[in-house]
Coordinates of C-alpha atoms and ligand atoms in Angstrom, one line a residue:
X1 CA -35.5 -7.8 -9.1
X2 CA -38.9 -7.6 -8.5
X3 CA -41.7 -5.1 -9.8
X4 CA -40.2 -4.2 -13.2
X5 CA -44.0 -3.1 -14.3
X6 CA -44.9 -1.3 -11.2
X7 CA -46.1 2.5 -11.1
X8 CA -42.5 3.8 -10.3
X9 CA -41.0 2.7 -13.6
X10 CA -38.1 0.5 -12.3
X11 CA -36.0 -0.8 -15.3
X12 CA -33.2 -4.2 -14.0
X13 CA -30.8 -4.5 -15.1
X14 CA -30.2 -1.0 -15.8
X15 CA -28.2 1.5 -17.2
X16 CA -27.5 5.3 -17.1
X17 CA -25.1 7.2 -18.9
X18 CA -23.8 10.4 -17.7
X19 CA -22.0 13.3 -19.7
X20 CA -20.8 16.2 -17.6
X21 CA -23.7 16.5 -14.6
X22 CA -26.3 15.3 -17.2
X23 CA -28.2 12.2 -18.0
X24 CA -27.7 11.1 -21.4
X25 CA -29.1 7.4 -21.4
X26 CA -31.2 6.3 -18.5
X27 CA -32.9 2.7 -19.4
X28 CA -32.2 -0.7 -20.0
X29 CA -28.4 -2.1 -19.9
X30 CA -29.1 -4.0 -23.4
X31 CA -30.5 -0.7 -24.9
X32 CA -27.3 1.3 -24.0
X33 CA -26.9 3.0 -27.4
X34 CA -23.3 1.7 -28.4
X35 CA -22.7 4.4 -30.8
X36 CA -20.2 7.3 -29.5
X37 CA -17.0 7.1 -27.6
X38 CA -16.5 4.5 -24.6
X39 CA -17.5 6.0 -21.6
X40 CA -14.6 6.8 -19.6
X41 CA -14.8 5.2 -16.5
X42 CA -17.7 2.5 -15.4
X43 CA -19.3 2.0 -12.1
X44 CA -20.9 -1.4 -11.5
X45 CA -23.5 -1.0 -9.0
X46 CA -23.2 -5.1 -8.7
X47 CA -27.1 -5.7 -8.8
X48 CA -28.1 -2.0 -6.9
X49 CA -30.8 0.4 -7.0
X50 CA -30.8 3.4 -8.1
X51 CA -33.0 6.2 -7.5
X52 CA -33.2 9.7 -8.5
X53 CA -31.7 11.9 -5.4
X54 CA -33.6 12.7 -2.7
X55 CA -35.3 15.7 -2.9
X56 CA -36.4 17.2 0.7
X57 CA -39.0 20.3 -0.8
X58 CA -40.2 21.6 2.5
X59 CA -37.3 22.3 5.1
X60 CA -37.0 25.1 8.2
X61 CA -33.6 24.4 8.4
X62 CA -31.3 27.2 9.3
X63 CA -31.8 28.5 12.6
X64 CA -30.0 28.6 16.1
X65 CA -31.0 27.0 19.0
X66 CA -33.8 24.3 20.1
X67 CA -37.1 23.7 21.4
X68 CA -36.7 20.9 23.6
X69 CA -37.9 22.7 26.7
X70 CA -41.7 23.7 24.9
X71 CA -41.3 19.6 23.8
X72 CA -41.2 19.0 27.7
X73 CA -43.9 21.8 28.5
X74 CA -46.2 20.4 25.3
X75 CA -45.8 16.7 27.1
X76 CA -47.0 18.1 30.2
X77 CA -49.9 19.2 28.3
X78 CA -49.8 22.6 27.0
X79 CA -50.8 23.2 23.1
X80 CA -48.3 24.0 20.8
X81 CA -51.1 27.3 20.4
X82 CA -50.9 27.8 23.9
X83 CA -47.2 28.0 23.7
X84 CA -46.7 30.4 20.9
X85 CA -49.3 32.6 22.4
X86 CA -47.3 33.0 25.5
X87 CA -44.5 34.4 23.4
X88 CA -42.8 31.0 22.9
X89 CA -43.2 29.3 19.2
X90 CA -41.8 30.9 16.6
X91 CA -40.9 33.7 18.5
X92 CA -38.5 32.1 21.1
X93 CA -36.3 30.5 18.0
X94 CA -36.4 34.2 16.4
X95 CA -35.0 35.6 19.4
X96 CA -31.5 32.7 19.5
X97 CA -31.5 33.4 15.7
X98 CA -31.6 37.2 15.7
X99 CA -28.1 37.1 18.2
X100 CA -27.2 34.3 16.3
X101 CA -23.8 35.3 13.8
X102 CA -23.4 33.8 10.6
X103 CA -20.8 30.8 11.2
X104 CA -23.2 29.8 14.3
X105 CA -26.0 29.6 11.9
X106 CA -23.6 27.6 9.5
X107 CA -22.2 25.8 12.8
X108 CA -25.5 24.8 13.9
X109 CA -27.6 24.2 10.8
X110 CA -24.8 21.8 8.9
X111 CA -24.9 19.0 11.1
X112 CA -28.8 18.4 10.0
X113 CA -28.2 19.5 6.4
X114 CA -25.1 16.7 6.4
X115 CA -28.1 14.3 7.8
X116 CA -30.3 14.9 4.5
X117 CA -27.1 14.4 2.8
X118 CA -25.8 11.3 4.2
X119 CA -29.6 9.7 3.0
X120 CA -29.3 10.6 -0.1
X121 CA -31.3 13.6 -0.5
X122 CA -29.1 16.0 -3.7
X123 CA -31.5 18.8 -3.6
X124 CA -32.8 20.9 -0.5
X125 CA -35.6 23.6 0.3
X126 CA -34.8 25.8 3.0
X127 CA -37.1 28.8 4.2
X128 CA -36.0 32.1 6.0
X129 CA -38.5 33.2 9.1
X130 CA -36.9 33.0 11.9
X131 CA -35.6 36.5 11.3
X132 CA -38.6 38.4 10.7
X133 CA -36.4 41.9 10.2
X134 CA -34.5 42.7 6.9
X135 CA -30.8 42.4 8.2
X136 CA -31.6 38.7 10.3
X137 CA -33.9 37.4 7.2
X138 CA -30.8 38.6 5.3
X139 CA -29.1 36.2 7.2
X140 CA -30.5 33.5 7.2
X141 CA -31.2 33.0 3.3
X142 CA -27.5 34.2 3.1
X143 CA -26.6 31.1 5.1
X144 CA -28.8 28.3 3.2
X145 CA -27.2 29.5 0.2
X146 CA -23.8 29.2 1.7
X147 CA -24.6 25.5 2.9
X148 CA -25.1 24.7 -0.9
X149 CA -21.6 26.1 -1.5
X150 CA -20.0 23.8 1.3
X151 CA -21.5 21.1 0.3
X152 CA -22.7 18.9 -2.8
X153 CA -26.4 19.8 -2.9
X154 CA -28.5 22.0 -4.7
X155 CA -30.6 24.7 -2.4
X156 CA -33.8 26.2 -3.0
X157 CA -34.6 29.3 -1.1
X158 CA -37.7 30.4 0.3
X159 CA -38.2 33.7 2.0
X160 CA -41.1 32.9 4.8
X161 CA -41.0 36.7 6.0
X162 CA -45.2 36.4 6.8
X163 CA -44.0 33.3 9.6
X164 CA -44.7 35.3 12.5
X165 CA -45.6 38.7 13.9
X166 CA -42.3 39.8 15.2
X167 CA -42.8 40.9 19.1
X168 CA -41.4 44.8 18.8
X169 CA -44.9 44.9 16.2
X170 CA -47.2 42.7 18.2
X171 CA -50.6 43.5 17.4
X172 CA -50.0 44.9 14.4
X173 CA -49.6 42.1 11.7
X174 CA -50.9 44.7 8.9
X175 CA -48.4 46.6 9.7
X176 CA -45.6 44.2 9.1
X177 CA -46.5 42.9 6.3
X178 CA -46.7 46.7 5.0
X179 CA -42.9 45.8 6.2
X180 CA -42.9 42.8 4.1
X181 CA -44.0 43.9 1.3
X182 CA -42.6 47.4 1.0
X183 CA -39.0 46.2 2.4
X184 CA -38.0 43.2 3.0
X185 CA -39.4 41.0 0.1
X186 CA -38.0 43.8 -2.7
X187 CA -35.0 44.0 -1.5
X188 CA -34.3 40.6 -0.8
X189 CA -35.0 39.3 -4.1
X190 CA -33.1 42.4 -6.0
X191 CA -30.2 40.8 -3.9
X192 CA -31.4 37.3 -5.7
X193 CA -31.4 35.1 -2.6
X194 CA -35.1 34.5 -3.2
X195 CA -35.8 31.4 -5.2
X196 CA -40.0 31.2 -3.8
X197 CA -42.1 32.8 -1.5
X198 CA -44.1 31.1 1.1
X199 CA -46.5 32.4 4.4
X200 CA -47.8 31.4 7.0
X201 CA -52.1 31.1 7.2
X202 CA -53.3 30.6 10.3
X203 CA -54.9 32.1 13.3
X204 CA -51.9 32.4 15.0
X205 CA -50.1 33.7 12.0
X206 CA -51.7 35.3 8.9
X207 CA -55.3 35.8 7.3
X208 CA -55.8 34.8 3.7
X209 CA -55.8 38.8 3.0
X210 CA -52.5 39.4 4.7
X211 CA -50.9 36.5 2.6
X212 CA -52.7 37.9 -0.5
X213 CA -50.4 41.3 -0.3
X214 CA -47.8 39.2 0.0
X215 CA -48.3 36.6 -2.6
X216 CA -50.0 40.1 -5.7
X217 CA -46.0 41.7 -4.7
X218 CA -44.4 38.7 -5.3
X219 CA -46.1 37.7 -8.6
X220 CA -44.9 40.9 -9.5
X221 CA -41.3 40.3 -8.9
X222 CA -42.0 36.9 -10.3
X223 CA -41.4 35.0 -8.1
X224 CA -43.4 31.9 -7.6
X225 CA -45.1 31.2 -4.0
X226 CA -46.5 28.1 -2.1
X227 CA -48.0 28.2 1.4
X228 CA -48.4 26.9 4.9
X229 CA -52.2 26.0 4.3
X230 CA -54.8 24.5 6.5
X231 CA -52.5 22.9 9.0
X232 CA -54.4 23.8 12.1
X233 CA -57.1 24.9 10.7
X234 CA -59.2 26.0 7.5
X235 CA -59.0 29.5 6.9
X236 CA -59.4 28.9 3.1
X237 CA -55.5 28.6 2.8
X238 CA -55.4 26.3 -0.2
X239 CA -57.8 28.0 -2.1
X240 CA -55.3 31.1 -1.7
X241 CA -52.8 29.1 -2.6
X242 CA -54.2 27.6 -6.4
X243 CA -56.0 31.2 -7.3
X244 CA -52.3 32.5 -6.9
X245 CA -50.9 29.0 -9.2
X246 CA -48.5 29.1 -6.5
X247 CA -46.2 25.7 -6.4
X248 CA -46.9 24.0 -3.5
X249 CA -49.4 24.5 -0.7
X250 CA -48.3 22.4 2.2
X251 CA -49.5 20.6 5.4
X252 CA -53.9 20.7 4.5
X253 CA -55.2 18.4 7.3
X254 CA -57.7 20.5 6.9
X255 CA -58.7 21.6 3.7
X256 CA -62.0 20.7 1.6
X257 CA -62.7 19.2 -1.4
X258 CA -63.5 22.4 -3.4
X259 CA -60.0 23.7 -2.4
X260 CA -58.4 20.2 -2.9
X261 CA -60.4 20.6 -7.0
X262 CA -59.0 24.2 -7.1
X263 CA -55.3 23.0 -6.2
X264 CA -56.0 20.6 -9.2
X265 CA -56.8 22.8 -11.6
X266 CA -53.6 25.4 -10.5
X267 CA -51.1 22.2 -11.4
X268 CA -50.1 23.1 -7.4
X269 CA -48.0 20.1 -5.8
X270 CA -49.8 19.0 -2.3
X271 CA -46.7 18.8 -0.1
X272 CA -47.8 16.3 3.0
X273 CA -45.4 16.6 6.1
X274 CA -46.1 14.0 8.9
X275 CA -43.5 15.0 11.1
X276 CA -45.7 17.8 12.0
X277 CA -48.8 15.6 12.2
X278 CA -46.7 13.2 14.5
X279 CA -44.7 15.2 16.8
X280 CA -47.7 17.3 17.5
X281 CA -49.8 14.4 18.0
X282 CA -52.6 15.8 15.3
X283 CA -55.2 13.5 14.3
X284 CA -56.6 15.0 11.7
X285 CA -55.5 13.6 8.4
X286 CA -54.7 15.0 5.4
X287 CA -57.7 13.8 2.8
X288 CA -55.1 12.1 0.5
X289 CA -58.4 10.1 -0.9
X290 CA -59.5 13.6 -2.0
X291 CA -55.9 14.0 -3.2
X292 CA -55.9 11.1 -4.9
X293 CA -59.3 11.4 -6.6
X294 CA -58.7 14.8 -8.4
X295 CA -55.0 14.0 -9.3
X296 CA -53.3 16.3 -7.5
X297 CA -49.5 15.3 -7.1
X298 CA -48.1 14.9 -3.5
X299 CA -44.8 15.0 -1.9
X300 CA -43.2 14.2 0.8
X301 CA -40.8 16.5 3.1
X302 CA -39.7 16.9 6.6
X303 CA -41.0 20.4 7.4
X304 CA -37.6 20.2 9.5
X305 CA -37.9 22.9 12.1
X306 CA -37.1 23.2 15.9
X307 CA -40.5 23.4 17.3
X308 CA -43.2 21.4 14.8
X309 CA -40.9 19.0 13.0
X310 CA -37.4 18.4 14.7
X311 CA -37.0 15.6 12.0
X312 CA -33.7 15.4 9.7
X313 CA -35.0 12.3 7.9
X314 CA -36.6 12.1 4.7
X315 CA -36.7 8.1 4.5
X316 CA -38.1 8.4 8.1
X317 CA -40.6 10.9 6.8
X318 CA -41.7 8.5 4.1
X319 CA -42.1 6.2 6.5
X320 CA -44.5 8.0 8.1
X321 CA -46.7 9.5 5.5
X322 CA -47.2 5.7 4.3
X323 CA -47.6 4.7 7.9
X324 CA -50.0 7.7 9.0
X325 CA -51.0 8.9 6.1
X326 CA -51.8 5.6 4.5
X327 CA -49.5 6.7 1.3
X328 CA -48.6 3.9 -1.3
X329 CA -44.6 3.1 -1.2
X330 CA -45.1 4.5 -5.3
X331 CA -46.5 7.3 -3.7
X332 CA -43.6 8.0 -1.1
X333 CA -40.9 7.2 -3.6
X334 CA -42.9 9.8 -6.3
X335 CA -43.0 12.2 -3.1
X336 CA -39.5 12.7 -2.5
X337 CA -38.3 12.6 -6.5
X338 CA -40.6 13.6 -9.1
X339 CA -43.6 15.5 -7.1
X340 CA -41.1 16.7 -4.6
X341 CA -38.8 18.4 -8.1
X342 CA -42.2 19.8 -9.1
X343 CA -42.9 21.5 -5.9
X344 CA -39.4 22.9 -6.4
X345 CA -40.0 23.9 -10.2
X346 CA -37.3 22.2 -11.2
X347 CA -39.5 19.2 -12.8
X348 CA -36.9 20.1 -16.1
X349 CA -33.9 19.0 -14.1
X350 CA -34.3 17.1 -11.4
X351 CA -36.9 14.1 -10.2
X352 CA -36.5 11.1 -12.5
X353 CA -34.0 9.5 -14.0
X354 CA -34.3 10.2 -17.6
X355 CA -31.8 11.8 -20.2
X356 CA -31.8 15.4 -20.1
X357 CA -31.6 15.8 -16.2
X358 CA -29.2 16.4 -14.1
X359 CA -26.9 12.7 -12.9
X360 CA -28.4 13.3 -9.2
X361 CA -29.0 10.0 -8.0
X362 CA -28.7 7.6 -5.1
X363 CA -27.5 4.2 -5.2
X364 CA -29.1 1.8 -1.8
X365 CA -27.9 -1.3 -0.5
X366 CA -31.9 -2.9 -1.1
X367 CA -33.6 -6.0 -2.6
X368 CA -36.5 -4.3 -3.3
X369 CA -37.7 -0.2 -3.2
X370 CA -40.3 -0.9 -0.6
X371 CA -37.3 -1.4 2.0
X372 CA -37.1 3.2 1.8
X373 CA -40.0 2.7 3.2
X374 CA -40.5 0.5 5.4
X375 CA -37.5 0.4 7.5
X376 CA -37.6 3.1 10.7
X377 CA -34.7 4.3 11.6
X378 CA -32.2 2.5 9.8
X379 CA -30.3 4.2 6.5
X380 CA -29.3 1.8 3.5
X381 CA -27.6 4.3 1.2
X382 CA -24.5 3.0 -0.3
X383 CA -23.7 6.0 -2.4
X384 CA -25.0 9.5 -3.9
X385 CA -23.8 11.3 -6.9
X386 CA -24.2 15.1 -7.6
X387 CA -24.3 16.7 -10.9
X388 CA -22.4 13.0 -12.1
X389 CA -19.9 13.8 -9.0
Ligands
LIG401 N1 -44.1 25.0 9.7 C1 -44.1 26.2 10.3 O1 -43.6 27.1 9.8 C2 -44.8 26.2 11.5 N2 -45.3 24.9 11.5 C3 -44.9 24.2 10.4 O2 -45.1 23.1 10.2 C4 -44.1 26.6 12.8 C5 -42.6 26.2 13.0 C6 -42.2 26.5 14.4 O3 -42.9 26.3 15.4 O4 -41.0 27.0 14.6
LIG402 FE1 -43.1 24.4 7.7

């Protein structure tokens, strides 16, 4: 196997040994300590790879219903601004998901959580704000946990109640997030289904003031946050995002090199999403060099959502970011383990494949790891394990 010294670490031939869901020996087959009992069973991976599991750290996914009309109407030519501003957007997805019941949600939303799966992908992120009222929000961060009951994954949850104004407040985005703050957020997260926070900062969302309440109540719950920054725009959302150390700030086509140095100095994960950048034919690119230059860490996600991102495919998604985004395969591969685990804060279990973690892994069918990468549209997992399962 090729590329034993490169930047990703890769050890052939290698060997990992697993106790319960944990790690305890993750390095070369001849240093395998012999010491200790046989293990019980073995698993020749007959020359595989193996990776850490897939981690997708930026996902939309539970919600009802689909965009595929606004798709038509933005190929005709109206903006995806245009559209949200005429009451479609966010808004028409919150209005399926608000009649939506629970087992539709689950209906609908397992099928692309079963498409993370079947690449490999052992841990999830998935935001609420589709609800944007306390019983719907309820809902939906009800359901993503339920989906990492059903299935073998682990879910993060991320309430995203500053997504949208909802329409019976339109107009009055301070008052909402009064709403959020007061309400929903508290309560929420008193009923423990709120692993981060996130917002939305952007002209057609939320100002870097609004997102501030947000961000000072949930510090005080502590609970860490991350952001939508500088997607469509630079309204100084990554800045917001490092002053409050939040985890990840995500999407910043956008942003500027003083914000890029202030997400250094946080420790905050730059999570890139070309599936956005591609379906909404932006050409604005992230400043990775800027990125790269002050040594902030970057991942990789889908951002799978119905009207931005309609992507279930991480290795399609790394794809992309090396293809648009100009991203090194070390990069990609680092994007969707070890950054992507960070972004998560769960850098301690997840990410790498070293002793002390959890046995999350994937095991491909590749000669070499740039194949993850390279290939569009074609999935060469042979096998996952979760938690050593
Ligand atoms: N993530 C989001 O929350 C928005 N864009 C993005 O990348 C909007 C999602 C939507 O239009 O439903
Ligand atoms: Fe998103």
């Amino acid at each position: 196997m090729a590329r034993t010294a490169s930047g990703i670490g890769a050890i052939a031939p290698g060997a990992l040994l697993v106790r319960g869901d944990r790690i305890v020996f993750a390095g070369a087959e001849a240093e395998m300590p012999a010491a200790g009992a046989r293990p019980r069973e073995e698993i020749d991976c007959e020359g595989r790879w193996i990776t850490p599991g897939l981690i997708d750290c930026h996902t939309h996914l539970v919600y009802a219903g689909n965009r595929a009309t606004e798709f038509e109407m933005r190929l005709r030519g109206a903006t995806y601004q245009e559209i949200a501003a005429k009451g479609g957007g966010i808004l028409s997805t919150l209005r399926s998901t608000r009649t939506a019941t629970a087992q539709q949600l689950i209906a609908e939303s397992l099928p692309r959580l079963d498409a993370l799966i079947a690449e490999g992908v052992t841990a999830v992120e998935i935001k609420s704000g589709y609800g944007l009222d306390l019983a719907t929000e309820r809902r939906l961060l009800q359901t993503a946990r339920e989906l990492g009951r059903m299935r073998n994954i682990h879910v993060h949850t991320t309430f995203l109640g500053a997504h949208a104004v909802p329409p019976e407040m339109a107009g009055n985005a301070d008052a909402y997030i009064d709403e959020v703050v007061r309400g929903m957020l508290p309560a929420l997260a008193s009923e423990g289904l709120v692993d981060s926070v996130d917002g939305f900062c952007e002209n057609i969302a939320f100002s870097p003031a609004q997102i501030a309440r947000v961000f000072e109540v949930a510090s005080a719950l502590r609970l860490r946050v991350r952001l939508h920054a500088d997607q469509l725009s630079n309204l100084g959302g990554a800045r917001l995002a490092a002053i409050h150390a939040a985890l990840s700030a995500d999407h910043l086509e956008h942003s500027d090199e003083a914000s890029i140095e202030a997400l250094a100095r946080a420790g905050t994960v730059a999570v890139l999403l070309p599936g956005a950048f591609y379906f909404l034919r932006e050409t604005k690119q992230p400043p990775v060099d800027l990125l790269r230059k002050h040594g902030v860490p970057m991942a990789v996600a889908t951002d799978s959502n119905p009207g931005t991102s309609p992507l279930t495919s991480l290795l399609l998604a790394m794809n992309m970011a090396a293809t648009q985004f100009r991203m090194t395969v070390e990069e990609c591969l680092a994007g969707v383990t070890r950054e992507a685990a960070r972004a998560l804060g769960m850098e301690n279990d997840r990410g790498t494949l070293e002793a002390g973690k959890l046995a999350d892994f994937a095991v491909w069918n590749i000669d070499d790891p740039a194949e993850l990468v390279y290939r569009i549209g074609f999935n060469p997992l042979h096998s996952r394990l979760w938690r050593g399962r």
